[in-house]
PDB file of C-alpha atoms in Angstrom:
ATOM      1  CA  MET A   1      -6.099   1.875  10.189  1.00 76.00           C
ATOM      2  CA  LYS A   2      -4.251   5.102   9.996  1.00 90.00           C
ATOM      3  CA  ALA A   3      -3.069   6.891   6.930  1.00 90.00           C
ATOM      4  CA  GLU A   4       0.055   8.032   8.547  1.00 92.00           C
ATOM      5  CA  THR A   5       0.485   4.052   9.423  1.00 93.00           C
ATOM      6  CA  GLN A   6      -0.453   2.923   5.895  1.00 94.00           C
ATOM      7  CA  ALA A   7       1.898   5.173   4.224  1.00 95.00           C
ATOM      8  CA  ASN A   8       4.732   3.767   6.973  1.00 94.00           C
ATOM      9  CA  LEU A   9       4.051  -0.383   5.326  1.00 95.00           C
ATOM     10  CA  ILE A  10       4.360   1.188   1.817  1.00 96.00           C
ATOM     11  CA  LYS A  11       7.253   2.881   1.962  1.00 95.00           C
ATOM     12  CA  ALA A  12       8.334  -0.236   3.203  1.00 94.00           C
ATOM     13  CA  LEU A  13       7.149  -2.153   1.019  1.00 94.00           C
ATOM     14  CA  THR A  14       8.001  -0.323  -2.412  1.00 94.00           C
ATOM     15  CA  SER A  15      11.416  -1.525  -3.172  1.00 93.00           C
ATOM     16  CA  TYR A  16      10.168  -5.304  -3.019  1.00 95.00           C
ATOM     17  CA  LEU A  17       6.911  -4.114  -6.084  1.00 97.00           C
ATOM     18  CA  ASN A  18       6.953  -5.497  -8.958  1.00 97.00           C
ATOM     19  CA  GLU A  19       6.343  -3.542 -12.144  1.00 97.00           C
ATOM     20  CA  GLU A  20       3.023  -4.159 -12.072  1.00 98.00           C
ATOM     21  CA  GLU A  21       2.245  -3.505  -8.578  1.00 97.00           C
ATOM     22  CA  LEU A  22       4.385  -0.266  -8.819  1.00 97.00           C
ATOM     23  CA  THR A  23       2.275   0.521 -11.493  1.00 97.00           C
ATOM     24  CA  VAL A  24      -1.320  -0.394  -9.153  1.00 97.00           C
ATOM     25  CA  TYR A  25       0.230   1.537  -6.600  1.00 97.00           C
ATOM     26  CA  LYS A  26       1.301   4.848  -8.179  1.00 96.00           C
ATOM     27  CA  ARG A  27      -1.939   4.966 -10.136  1.00 96.00           C
ATOM     28  CA  GLY A  28      -3.782   4.686  -6.611  1.00 94.00           C
ATOM     29  CA  ARG A  29      -1.417   7.435  -5.481  1.00 92.00           C
ATOM     30  CA  ASN A  30      -2.298  10.124  -7.699  1.00 90.00           C
ATOM     31  CA  ALA A  31      -5.680   9.420  -8.291  1.00 87.00           C
ATOM     32  CA  LYS A  32      -7.829  12.562  -7.786  1.00 82.00           C
ATOM     33  CA  SER A  33      -9.588  12.666  -4.261  1.00 75.00           C
ATOM     34  CA  ALA A  34     -12.811  14.041  -3.879  1.00 71.00           C
ATOM     35  CA  THR A  35     -12.164  14.122  -0.295  1.00 74.00           C
ATOM     36  CA  VAL A  36      -9.759  16.062   2.700  1.00 70.00           C
ATOM     37  CA  ALA A  37      -7.380  13.958   5.090  1.00 74.00           C
ATOM     38  CA  LYS A  38      -8.254  15.035   8.743  1.00 79.00           C
ATOM     39  CA  HIS A  39      -6.175  13.998  10.606  1.00 84.00           C
ATOM     40  CA  ALA A  40      -2.970  13.577   7.845  1.00 87.00           C
ATOM     41  CA  THR A  41      -0.477  15.175   5.859  1.00 90.00           C
ATOM     42  CA  VAL A  42      -1.723  15.119   2.273  1.00 89.00           C
ATOM     43  CA  ALA A  43       1.406  12.973   1.275  1.00 91.00           C
ATOM     44  CA  ASP A  44       0.781  10.157   3.740  1.00 92.00           C
ATOM     45  CA  TYR A  45      -2.878  10.311   2.970  1.00 92.00           C
ATOM     46  CA  ARG A  46      -2.143   9.707  -1.048  1.00 93.00           C
ATOM     47  CA  MET A  47       0.450   6.782  -0.076  1.00 94.00           C
ATOM     48  CA  ALA A  48      -2.037   5.301   2.025  1.00 94.00           C
ATOM     49  CA  THR A  49      -4.740   5.401  -1.167  1.00 94.00           C
ATOM     50  CA  GLY A  50      -2.080   3.906  -3.115  1.00 96.00           C
ATOM     51  CA  PHE A  51      -1.345   1.314  -1.061  1.00 96.00           C
ATOM     52  CA  GLU A  52      -4.696   0.173  -0.524  1.00 96.00           C
ATOM     53  CA  ALA A  53      -5.314   0.208  -4.763  1.00 97.00           C
ATOM     54  CA  LEU A  54      -2.831  -1.651  -4.650  1.00 98.00           C
ATOM     55  CA  ILE A  55      -3.813  -4.298  -1.640  1.00 97.00           C
ATOM     56  CA  GLY A  56      -7.483  -4.218  -3.047  1.00 97.00           C
ATOM     57  CA  TRP A  57      -5.962  -4.996  -6.466  1.00 98.00           C
ATOM     58  CA  LEU A  58      -4.203  -8.177  -5.026  1.00 98.00           C
ATOM     59  CA  PHE A  59      -7.095  -9.420  -3.819  1.00 98.00           C
ATOM     60  CA  LEU A  60      -9.760  -8.442  -6.697  1.00 98.00           C
ATOM     61  CA  SER A  61      -7.055 -10.714  -8.876  1.00 98.00           C
ATOM     62  CA  GLU A  62      -6.702 -13.437  -6.057  1.00 98.00           C
ATOM     63  CA  GLN A  63      -3.102 -12.591  -5.855  1.00 98.00           C
ATOM     64  CA  PHE A  64      -3.791 -13.870  -2.024  1.00 98.00           C
ATOM     65  CA  GLU A  65      -0.591 -15.646  -1.572  1.00 98.00           C
ATOM     66  CA  ARG A  66       1.774 -12.726  -2.346  1.00 98.00           C
ATOM     67  CA  LEU A  67      -1.401 -10.352  -0.724  1.00 97.00           C
ATOM     68  CA  THR A  68      -0.277 -11.991   2.622  1.00 97.00           C
ATOM     69  CA  GLU A  69       3.699 -12.368   1.947  1.00 97.00           C
ATOM     70  CA  LEU A  70       3.410  -8.510   1.173  1.00 96.00           C
ATOM     71  CA  THR A  71       2.135  -7.840   4.068  1.00 94.00           C
ATOM     72  CA  ALA A  72       3.770  -9.946   6.233  1.00 95.00           C
ATOM     73  CA  LEU A  73       6.996  -7.888   4.987  1.00 94.00           C
ATOM     74  CA  ALA A  74       6.087  -4.582   5.349  1.00 93.00           C
ATOM     75  CA  LEU A  75       4.068  -5.014   9.292  1.00 92.00           C
ATOM     76  CA  ARG A  76       7.995  -7.076   9.944  1.00 93.00           C
ATOM     77  CA  GLU A  77       9.137  -3.746   8.175  1.00 91.00           C
ATOM     78  CA  ILE A  78       7.838  -1.504  10.738  1.00 89.00           C
ATOM     79  CA  GLY A  79       8.156  -3.919  13.762  1.00 88.00           C
ATOM     80  CA  GLU A  80       4.726  -5.122  14.099  1.00 83.00           C
ATOM     81  CA  LEU A  81       5.374  -8.646  12.968  1.00 80.00           C
ATOM     82  CA  THR A  82       8.382 -10.448  14.522  1.00 74.00           C
TER      83      THR A  82
END
């Protein structure tokens, strides 16, 4: 998935995240990266990295119901799921 799309997904989700989820997202977003985005703005790339951190954390902590809920919500918000 493109960084721009992931950035749009997290923008749609931010207001629905609880405090712990928001902290995980921000930690991922603010992490230093050894790579540079080739086809994305720095802001989109960083937001996408935070989104990936959140998704990974939800998966690894076995919060599958919340992961499904947030994914469906984000896809609806950006018009990719009806």
